[in-house]
Tab-separated table of C-alpha atoms in Angstrom:
chain	number	residue	atom	x	y	z
A	1	MET	CA	5.923	-20.244	49.168
A	2	GLU	CA	7.707	-20.191	52.512
A	3	PHE	CA	10.050	-17.228	51.925
A	4	ALA	CA	8.702	-13.710	52.362
A	5	ALA	CA	9.427	-11.210	49.615
A	6	GLY	CA	12.417	-9.089	50.480
A	7	ALA	CA	13.512	-11.393	53.280
A	8	ARG	CA	17.174	-12.226	53.708
A	9	LEU	CA	17.986	-15.538	52.038
A	10	GLU	CA	20.090	-17.964	54.017
A	11	VAL	CA	20.477	-21.701	54.364
A	12	ARG	CA	19.375	-22.634	57.879
A	13	ILE	CA	19.419	-26.401	57.596
A	14	THR	CA	22.191	-28.990	57.859
A	15	ALA	CA	22.533	-32.724	57.373
A	16	SER	CA	21.382	-33.106	60.988
A	17	ASP	CA	17.910	-32.032	59.833
A	18	VAL	CA	17.363	-35.218	57.807
A	19	GLY	CA	13.870	-36.474	58.630
A	20	LYS	CA	12.412	-32.992	59.145
A	21	ARG	CA	10.036	-31.086	56.900
A	22	VAL	CA	11.845	-28.313	55.054
A	23	THR	CA	11.359	-25.722	52.380
A	24	VAL	CA	14.272	-25.187	50.008
A	25	ARG	CA	14.755	-22.436	47.443
A	26	SER	CA	17.206	-23.297	44.690
A	27	VAL	CA	18.349	-21.969	41.359
A	28	ALA	CA	16.044	-23.318	38.682
A	29	GLU	CA	17.771	-25.390	36.014
A	30	GLU	CA	15.454	-24.065	33.341
A	31	ALA	CA	14.247	-20.757	34.700
A	32	ALA	CA	11.235	-19.126	33.092
A	33	PRO	CA	11.377	-15.360	32.513
A	34	GLY	CA	11.179	-13.657	35.898
A	35	ALA	CA	11.407	-16.962	37.784
A	36	ALA	CA	15.036	-17.751	38.466
A	37	PHE	CA	14.314	-19.859	41.553
A	38	THR	CA	12.137	-22.794	42.484
A	39	ASP	CA	10.816	-23.774	45.926
A	40	THR	CA	10.622	-27.386	47.097
A	41	VAL	CA	8.690	-28.409	50.224
A	42	GLY	CA	8.902	-31.865	51.742
A	43	ILE	CA	10.879	-34.153	54.016
A	44	LEU	CA	14.671	-33.896	53.848
A	45	THR	CA	15.464	-37.580	53.384
A	46	SER	CA	19.208	-37.401	52.800
A	47	TRP	CA	22.112	-34.996	52.314
A	48	GLU	CA	25.104	-36.812	50.940
A	49	GLU	CA	27.987	-35.976	48.604
A	50	GLY	CA	26.690	-32.478	47.960
A	51	VAL	CA	23.139	-33.540	47.015
A	52	LEU	CA	19.959	-32.910	49.016
A	53	LEU	CA	17.102	-35.370	48.541
A	54	VAL	CA	13.662	-33.955	49.390
A	55	THR	CA	10.534	-36.147	49.316
A	56	ARG	CA	7.304	-34.351	48.497
A	57	ARG	CA	3.961	-35.275	50.011
A	58	ASP	CA	3.000	-37.560	47.126
A	59	GLY	CA	6.239	-39.520	47.439
A	60	THR	CA	8.058	-37.976	44.478
A	61	ARG	CA	11.705	-37.175	45.160
A	62	VAL	CA	13.604	-34.042	44.186
A	63	ARG	CA	17.398	-34.002	44.046
A	64	LEU	CA	18.994	-30.608	44.599
A	65	ALA	CA	22.649	-29.811	44.164
A	66	GLU	CA	24.040	-28.195	47.307
A	67	GLU	CA	25.599	-25.336	45.325
A	68	ALA	CA	22.197	-24.505	43.772
A	69	VAL	CA	20.520	-23.961	47.164
A	70	VAL	CA	20.175	-20.280	48.053
A	71	ALA	CA	17.819	-20.558	51.051
A	72	ALA	CA	16.380	-23.291	53.243
A	73	LYS	CA	14.714	-23.722	56.615
A	74	THR	CA	12.720	-26.248	58.609
A	75	VAL	CA	8.938	-25.810	58.739
A	76	PRO	CA	6.173	-27.376	60.874
A	77	ALA	CA	5.817	-31.117	60.466
A	78	ALA	CA	2.524	-30.785	58.592
A	79	PRO	CA	0.069	-27.983	57.884
A	80	ALA	CA	-3.078	-27.898	59.994
A	81	ARG	CA	-6.015	-29.687	58.384
A	82	ARG	CA	-8.611	-27.179	57.246
A	83	ARG	CA	-11.427	-29.700	56.961
A	84	GLY	CA	-12.094	-33.339	57.604
A	85	PRO	CA	-11.340	-35.412	60.706
A	86	ALA	CA	-7.944	-34.985	62.329
A	87	ALA	CA	-5.799	-38.101	62.684
A	88	ASP	CA	-2.159	-39.037	62.675
A	89	TYR	CA	-0.727	-41.683	60.396
A	90	ALA	CA	-0.230	-44.261	63.152
A	91	GLU	CA	-3.931	-44.188	64.050
A	92	LEU	CA	-5.112	-44.528	60.463
A	93	ALA	CA	-2.563	-47.220	59.630
A	94	GLY	CA	-3.846	-49.301	62.525
A	95	VAL	CA	-7.458	-48.859	61.417
A	96	GLN	CA	-6.557	-49.804	57.847
A	97	GLU	CA	-4.688	-52.911	58.952
A	98	ARG	CA	-7.575	-54.124	61.109
A	99	GLY	CA	-10.028	-53.476	58.286
A	100	TRP	CA	-8.148	-55.680	55.796
A	101	ARG	CA	-6.603	-58.255	58.086
A	102	ALA	CA	-4.174	-60.786	56.681
A	103	ALA	CA	-4.631	-64.463	57.449
A	104	GLU	CA	-1.109	-64.689	58.894
A	105	ARG	CA	0.551	-61.942	60.938
A	106	GLU	CA	3.860	-61.887	62.783
A	107	ALA	CA	5.649	-59.063	64.593
A	108	LEU	CA	9.211	-58.099	63.756
A	109	GLY	CA	9.860	-55.567	66.480
A	110	GLY	CA	7.667	-52.615	65.516
A	111	TRP	CA	7.094	-54.039	62.030
A	112	LEU	CA	4.179	-56.299	61.088
A	113	LEU	CA	4.685	-59.151	58.611
A	114	ARG	CA	1.438	-60.064	56.804
A	115	ALA	CA	0.527	-62.857	54.404
A	116	SER	CA	-2.672	-64.211	52.863
A	117	VAL	CA	-1.764	-66.951	50.413
A	118	VAL	CA	-4.612	-68.017	48.118
A	119	ASP	CA	-4.041	-70.659	45.428
A	120	GLY	CA	-0.292	-70.205	45.729
A	121	ALA	CA	-0.312	-66.408	45.362
A	122	GLY	CA	-0.787	-63.450	47.648
A	123	PHE	CA	-4.298	-61.967	47.750
A	124	THR	CA	-3.668	-58.199	47.459
A	125	ARG	CA	-0.446	-56.421	48.322
A	126	ARG	CA	-2.011	-54.932	51.453
A	127	ALA	CA	-2.467	-58.389	52.942
A	128	ASN	CA	0.964	-59.552	51.748
A	129	SER	CA	3.418	-56.848	52.728
A	130	VAL	CA	5.366	-55.792	55.767
A	131	LEU	CA	3.935	-52.747	57.544
A	132	PRO	CA	6.700	-50.813	59.347
A	133	LEU	CA	5.111	-48.865	62.187
A	134	GLY	CA	8.148	-48.573	64.449
A	135	ASP	CA	11.656	-49.858	65.012
A	136	PRO	CA	12.280	-53.461	63.862
A	137	GLY	CA	14.676	-53.936	66.758
A	138	MET	CA	17.691	-54.610	64.563
A	139	PRO	CA	19.757	-52.832	61.882
A	140	LEU	CA	17.828	-52.117	58.689
A	141	PRO	CA	19.791	-54.480	56.390
A	142	ARG	CA	19.234	-57.371	58.792
A	143	ALA	CA	15.527	-56.538	59.147
A	144	LEU	CA	15.090	-56.498	55.369
A	145	ASP	CA	16.846	-59.861	55.131
A	146	ARG	CA	14.380	-61.240	57.680
A	147	VAL	CA	11.489	-59.832	55.653
A	148	ARG	CA	12.717	-61.464	52.458
A	149	GLU	CA	13.265	-64.795	54.210
A	150	TRP	CA	9.777	-64.716	55.782
A	151	TYR	CA	8.040	-64.136	52.467
A	152	GLY	CA	10.369	-66.486	50.601
A	153	VAL	CA	9.353	-69.396	52.840
A	154	ARG	CA	5.748	-68.735	51.776
A	155	GLY	CA	6.597	-68.535	48.085
A	156	LEU	CA	5.841	-64.823	47.938
A	157	PRO	CA	7.805	-61.774	46.794
A	158	ALA	CA	8.747	-59.402	49.596
A	159	TYR	CA	6.788	-56.135	49.667
A	160	ALA	CA	6.877	-53.214	52.083
A	161	GLN	CA	3.975	-50.791	52.515
A	162	LEU	CA	5.226	-47.286	53.320
A	163	ALA	CA	3.495	-43.917	53.605
A	164	THR	CA	4.400	-40.325	52.758
A	165	GLY	CA	2.737	-36.978	53.196
A	166	ALA	CA	1.644	-36.858	56.850
A	167	GLY	CA	3.445	-35.691	59.960
A	168	ASP	CA	4.689	-39.110	61.037
A	169	THR	CA	5.143	-41.001	57.770
A	170	GLN	CA	8.132	-42.857	56.361
A	171	GLU	CA	9.888	-40.718	53.769
A	172	VAL	CA	13.359	-41.481	55.131
A	173	LEU	CA	12.774	-45.241	55.235
A	174	ALA	CA	11.369	-45.174	51.688
A	175	ALA	CA	14.504	-43.395	50.452
A	176	GLU	CA	16.674	-45.972	52.221
A	177	LEU	CA	14.784	-48.847	50.595
A	178	GLU	CA	15.144	-47.277	47.164
A	179	ALA	CA	18.881	-46.877	47.733
A	180	LEU	CA	19.001	-50.622	48.502
A	181	GLY	CA	17.259	-51.514	45.246
A	182	TRP	CA	13.643	-51.839	46.371
A	183	ARG	CA	11.318	-50.668	43.589
A	184	ARG	CA	8.078	-48.773	44.050
A	185	GLU	CA	5.261	-50.492	42.119
A	186	VAL	CA	1.925	-49.006	43.189
A	187	SER	CA	0.887	-45.793	44.913
A	188	ALA	CA	-2.484	-44.878	46.379
A	189	LEU	CA	-4.199	-42.039	48.197
A	190	VAL	CA	-5.707	-42.414	51.644
A	191	MET	CA	-8.584	-39.941	51.891
A	192	VAL	CA	-10.646	-38.938	54.935
A	193	GLY	CA	-13.902	-37.079	55.433
A	194	ALA	CA	-16.842	-36.544	57.727
A	195	LEU	CA	-19.292	-39.457	57.841
A	196	ALA	CA	-22.575	-37.599	58.435
A	197	PRO	CA	-22.753	-35.955	54.968
A	198	LEU	CA	-22.354	-39.358	53.322
A	199	ALA	CA	-25.394	-40.624	55.216
A	200	GLU	CA	-27.489	-38.106	53.305
A	201	LEU	CA	-26.671	-39.694	49.946
A	202	GLY	CA	-29.352	-41.650	48.137
A	203	PRO	CA	-33.138	-41.589	48.586
A	204	GLU	CA	-34.696	-40.088	51.702
A	205	PRO	CA	-34.947	-42.552	54.598
A	206	VAL	CA	-38.231	-44.454	54.523
A	207	GLY	CA	-38.094	-46.231	57.853
A	208	PRO	CA	-35.849	-47.827	60.454
A	209	LEU	CA	-32.699	-49.578	59.251
A	210	ALA	CA	-33.241	-53.267	58.584
A	211	VAL	CA	-30.346	-55.713	58.460
A	212	ALA	CA	-30.079	-58.697	56.155
A	213	ALA	CA	-27.907	-61.671	57.087
A	214	PRO	CA	-27.066	-63.148	54.697
A	215	VAL	CA	-27.588	-60.380	52.154
A	216	ALA	CA	-29.623	-62.381	49.693
A	217	GLU	CA	-32.338	-63.274	52.195
A	218	GLY	CA	-32.708	-60.049	54.131
A	219	PRO	CA	-35.282	-57.275	54.095
A	220	GLU	CA	-34.784	-53.863	52.536
A	221	ALA	CA	-32.316	-51.335	53.903
A	222	VAL	CA	-33.243	-47.727	54.624
A	223	ASP	CA	-32.693	-47.147	50.887
A	224	PRO	CA	-35.216	-49.625	49.453
A	225	GLY	CA	-32.879	-50.410	46.565
A	226	VAL	CA	-29.865	-51.392	48.668
A	227	ARG	CA	-29.368	-54.757	50.368
A	228	LEU	CA	-27.146	-54.901	53.460
A	229	GLY	CA	-25.504	-57.857	55.139
A	230	ARG	CA	-22.636	-58.968	57.310
A	231	THR	CA	-20.920	-61.286	54.829
A	232	PRO	CA	-20.195	-61.154	51.084
A	233	ASP	CA	-22.713	-63.549	49.561
A	234	GLU	CA	-22.401	-65.213	46.158
A	235	ALA	CA	-24.155	-62.380	44.307
A	236	TRP	CA	-21.871	-59.740	45.873
A	237	LEU	CA	-18.800	-61.791	44.968
A	238	ARG	CA	-19.883	-62.062	41.330
A	239	ARG	CA	-19.525	-58.285	40.975
A	240	TYR	CA	-16.303	-58.016	43.007
A	241	HIS	CA	-13.527	-57.640	40.431
A	242	ARG	CA	-11.028	-59.844	42.275
A	243	ALA	CA	-13.495	-62.757	42.304
A	244	ALA	CA	-15.249	-62.203	38.974
A	245	GLY	CA	-15.475	-65.300	36.791
A	246	GLN	CA	-15.399	-67.747	39.693
A	247	GLU	CA	-18.072	-70.407	39.651
A	248	SER	CA	-20.756	-70.265	42.329
A	249	GLY	CA	-19.179	-71.234	45.614
A	250	GLY	CA	-15.732	-71.278	44.012
A	251	VAL	CA	-14.293	-68.148	45.625
A	252	PRO	CA	-11.497	-69.377	47.936
A	253	GLU	CA	-12.044	-69.183	51.662
A	254	GLY	CA	-8.888	-67.094	51.977
A	255	VAL	CA	-10.451	-64.348	49.870
A	256	ARG	CA	-13.688	-64.489	51.834
A	257	ALA	CA	-11.787	-64.340	55.129
A	258	VAL	CA	-9.941	-61.133	54.219
A	259	LEU	CA	-13.125	-59.513	52.890
A	260	ALA	CA	-15.062	-60.408	56.049
A	261	SER	CA	-12.283	-59.270	58.400
A	262	GLY	CA	-12.433	-56.224	60.635
A	263	PRO	CA	-14.211	-55.251	63.850
A	264	SER	CA	-17.610	-54.685	62.212
A	265	PRO	CA	-17.848	-55.377	58.458
A	266	TRP	CA	-20.847	-54.547	56.276
A	267	PHE	CA	-21.609	-55.352	52.649
A	268	ALA	CA	-24.085	-53.638	50.348
A	269	ARG	CA	-25.388	-54.302	46.875
A	270	ILE	CA	-27.912	-52.972	44.377
A	271	ASP	CA	-29.307	-55.784	42.269
A	272	ALA	CA	-31.455	-53.882	39.767
A	273	ALA	CA	-30.660	-50.210	39.594
A	274	GLY	CA	-34.025	-48.562	39.831
A	275	VAL	CA	-35.971	-50.903	37.555
A	276	PRO	CA	-39.645	-50.823	38.555
A	277	ALA	CA	-41.257	-54.146	39.331
A	278	ALA	CA	-43.939	-55.223	36.939
A	279	PRO	CA	-47.367	-55.591	38.532
A	280	PRO	CA	-49.832	-58.148	37.254
A	281	GLY	CA	-50.295	-57.666	33.538
A	282	GLY	CA	-47.056	-55.762	33.163
A	283	ASP	CA	-43.959	-56.451	31.098
A	284	ARG	CA	-41.343	-58.220	33.261
A	285	GLU	CA	-38.511	-57.803	30.753
A	286	SER	CA	-38.880	-54.040	30.435
A	287	GLY	CA	-40.216	-53.594	33.962
A	288	LYS	CA	-43.066	-51.435	32.624
A	289	PRO	CA	-46.470	-51.869	34.244
A	290	ALA	CA	-49.586	-52.249	32.165
A	291	SER	CA	-50.826	-48.880	33.457
A	292	GLY	CA	-48.602	-46.787	35.731
A	293	GLY	CA	-47.205	-47.452	39.221
A	294	GLY	CA	-44.700	-50.099	40.220
A	295	GLY	CA	-42.152	-50.519	42.979
A	296	PHE	CA	-38.451	-51.415	43.051
A	297	ALA	CA	-37.633	-54.875	41.710
A	298	HIS	CA	-35.244	-56.999	43.810
A	299	THR	CA	-34.236	-59.611	41.289
A	300	GLY	CA	-31.190	-61.763	40.667
A	301	THR	CA	-30.400	-59.984	37.408
A	302	GLY	CA	-28.998	-56.473	37.278
A	303	VAL	CA	-29.850	-53.907	34.629
A	304	SER	CA	-26.470	-54.760	33.094
A	305	GLY	CA	-28.136	-57.948	31.870
A	306	THR	CA	-25.697	-60.359	33.498
A	307	ALA	CA	-27.648	-62.987	35.396
A	308	GLY	CA	-26.960	-63.010	39.117
A	309	VAL	CA	-24.511	-60.069	39.020
A	310	PRO	CA	-25.476	-56.943	40.993
A	311	ASP	CA	-25.117	-53.565	39.343
A	312	THR	CA	-23.318	-52.063	42.352
A	313	ILE	CA	-21.542	-53.291	45.466
A	314	GLY	CA	-19.707	-51.771	48.399
A	315	ARG	CA	-17.970	-52.710	51.652
A	316	CYS	CA	-17.563	-50.815	54.916
A	317	VAL	CA	-15.771	-51.701	58.153
A	318	VAL	CA	-16.695	-49.834	61.331
A	319	ASP	CA	-13.841	-49.498	63.829
A	320	GLY	CA	-14.476	-47.068	66.687
A	321	ARG	CA	-14.938	-43.590	65.270
A	322	TRP	CA	-13.863	-44.711	61.793
A	323	ALA	CA	-15.828	-46.188	58.895
A	324	GLY	CA	-13.626	-47.522	56.103
A	325	PHE	CA	-15.123	-47.816	52.613
A	326	ALA	CA	-13.804	-50.245	50.001
A	327	ALA	CA	-14.824	-52.320	46.965
A	328	VAL	CA	-17.319	-49.717	45.740
A	329	GLU	CA	-17.825	-51.093	42.239
A	330	VAL	CA	-20.412	-50.292	39.576
A	331	ALA	CA	-21.176	-52.090	36.320
A	332	PRO	CA	-19.559	-50.000	33.533
A	333	GLU	CA	-22.848	-49.394	31.737
A	334	GLN	CA	-24.495	-48.208	34.983
A	335	ARG	CA	-21.939	-45.559	35.941
A	336	ARG	CA	-22.809	-41.876	36.379
A	337	ARG	CA	-26.246	-42.755	37.760
A	338	GLY	CA	-25.482	-42.139	41.414
A	339	LEU	CA	-25.373	-45.830	42.328
A	340	ALA	CA	-22.019	-45.626	44.103
A	341	GLN	CA	-23.332	-42.749	46.225
A	342	ARG	CA	-26.437	-44.749	47.128
A	343	VAL	CA	-24.370	-47.707	48.302
A	344	MET	CA	-22.052	-45.435	50.279
A	345	GLY	CA	-25.040	-43.631	51.775
A	346	ALA	CA	-26.614	-46.864	53.009
A	347	LEU	CA	-23.315	-48.028	54.491
A	348	ALA	CA	-22.701	-44.620	56.086
A	349	ARG	CA	-26.089	-44.673	57.830
A	350	THR	CA	-25.247	-48.116	59.185
A	351	ALA	CA	-21.870	-46.889	60.449
A	352	LEU	CA	-23.434	-43.819	62.072
A	353	ALA	CA	-25.844	-46.095	63.922
A	354	GLU	CA	-22.798	-47.912	65.365
A	355	GLY	CA	-21.261	-44.672	66.617
A	356	ALA	CA	-18.767	-43.842	63.844
A	357	SER	CA	-18.236	-40.206	62.880
A	358	ALA	CA	-15.318	-40.197	60.415
A	359	ALA	CA	-14.767	-41.929	57.075
A	360	TRP	CA	-11.693	-43.120	55.229
A	361	LEU	CA	-10.992	-44.859	51.971
A	362	GLN	CA	-8.074	-45.549	49.683
A	363	VAL	CA	-7.897	-45.199	45.927
A	364	GLU	CA	-5.112	-45.574	43.404
A	365	ARG	CA	-4.019	-42.059	42.591
A	366	ASP	CA	-4.196	-42.542	38.806
A	367	ASN	CA	-7.928	-43.385	39.103
A	368	GLU	CA	-8.915	-39.823	38.302
A	369	ALA	CA	-12.659	-40.479	38.085
A	370	ALA	CA	-12.806	-42.040	41.550
A	371	VAL	CA	-10.606	-39.333	43.083
A	372	ALA	CA	-12.873	-36.662	41.591
A	373	LEU	CA	-15.993	-38.403	42.954
A	374	TYR	CA	-14.619	-38.739	46.480
A	375	THR	CA	-13.418	-35.125	46.425
A	376	ARG	CA	-16.935	-33.994	45.535
A	377	LEU	CA	-18.216	-36.048	48.466
A	378	GLY	CA	-15.994	-34.080	50.843
A	379	PHE	CA	-12.958	-36.359	51.139
A	380	THR	CA	-9.451	-34.883	51.305
A	381	VAL	CA	-6.072	-36.562	50.987
A	382	HIS	CA	-4.584	-37.522	54.353
A	383	HIS	CA	-1.463	-39.304	53.088
A	384	HIS	CA	-0.099	-41.405	50.240
A	385	TYR	CA	1.009	-45.002	50.567
A	386	HIS	CA	3.310	-47.001	48.331
A	387	HIS	CA	4.228	-50.647	47.881
A	388	TYR	CA	7.923	-51.371	47.405
A	389	ARG	CA	9.120	-54.700	46.044
A	390	ALA	CA	12.430	-56.192	47.104
A	391	PRO	CA	15.066	-56.728	44.414
A	392	GLU	CA	15.604	-60.241	43.147
A	393	ALA	CA	18.180	-62.171	45.130
A	394	ALA	CA	21.631	-62.244	43.591
């Protein structure tokens, strides 16, 4: 894709270009008819013993034999974004960290050690992994030993959260960790988009935004079917998949603390997804009035039929120009009804009112349905992030 037809082919990179974005044309191992070469674009992460290692945007690695390379050159660090808010990785990583803040944090030079131990285990990898955003101030092997010791004292496995695919991400460090035996376990997409279009999701605004605190006792939001609040109440937690099954009031404080972290957190829920309230003489179980009419029913039982469990929930943290969306969850039997969009719309209007203009979210990249939904809503992939687990001690 980077070599013009008819152009002279030459290798214009060396091992000194490790860490730069390159495009490499090489002889294809299994060439299709008329396609004797293949092009690889990514970060040159190593060039040792006659083998080039190139990391693509999604974190996959391609090994190319030096003798198979027929042309190569450096290219701009990252292509210009055609749509969506512009941001570098360092800015977004800081916003993400503040929006899901670990209970315990300690600096290791330019690295950030994070832990949130709940009932003897770490609550989410994001809150229990080292985030390398700079130089640790010591040689890499020593820094990794410090990381393993820090997590070992807390009874936790050592994880590192690294990113690929943006102009200032960590492809080289990820390759070094893999060479030292660290294993990638989970990968996710970080997607960004404009906030204003999200605010148009859901029913038309019917009045000024009203805030409920706590959620269960507040008035209606601008979407009359969505409840908003500053903390995750018991009903919200009953839908949240990481707290499902806990008895009322039994969700550990450590979980609640991480959920409620961030500069300006908001929580939303839909209790009964569009079920009309039964007026006098109507049928409360079906929600059908005796003769027409009926408004939205705010009850403790969702349409899913599970007492006290909302049909849909969502979380948003406002941080300057950014609004970060998370925990958008819908009861399986209520999916494909636009409930996730309604929750996101209500949260987006709240974030706009606080001055935000850009949105971000993260989603595991094998969650094809969610990726497709967010793409339709105007989100694009900014970068990929990966959690690496340290090898077991000898």
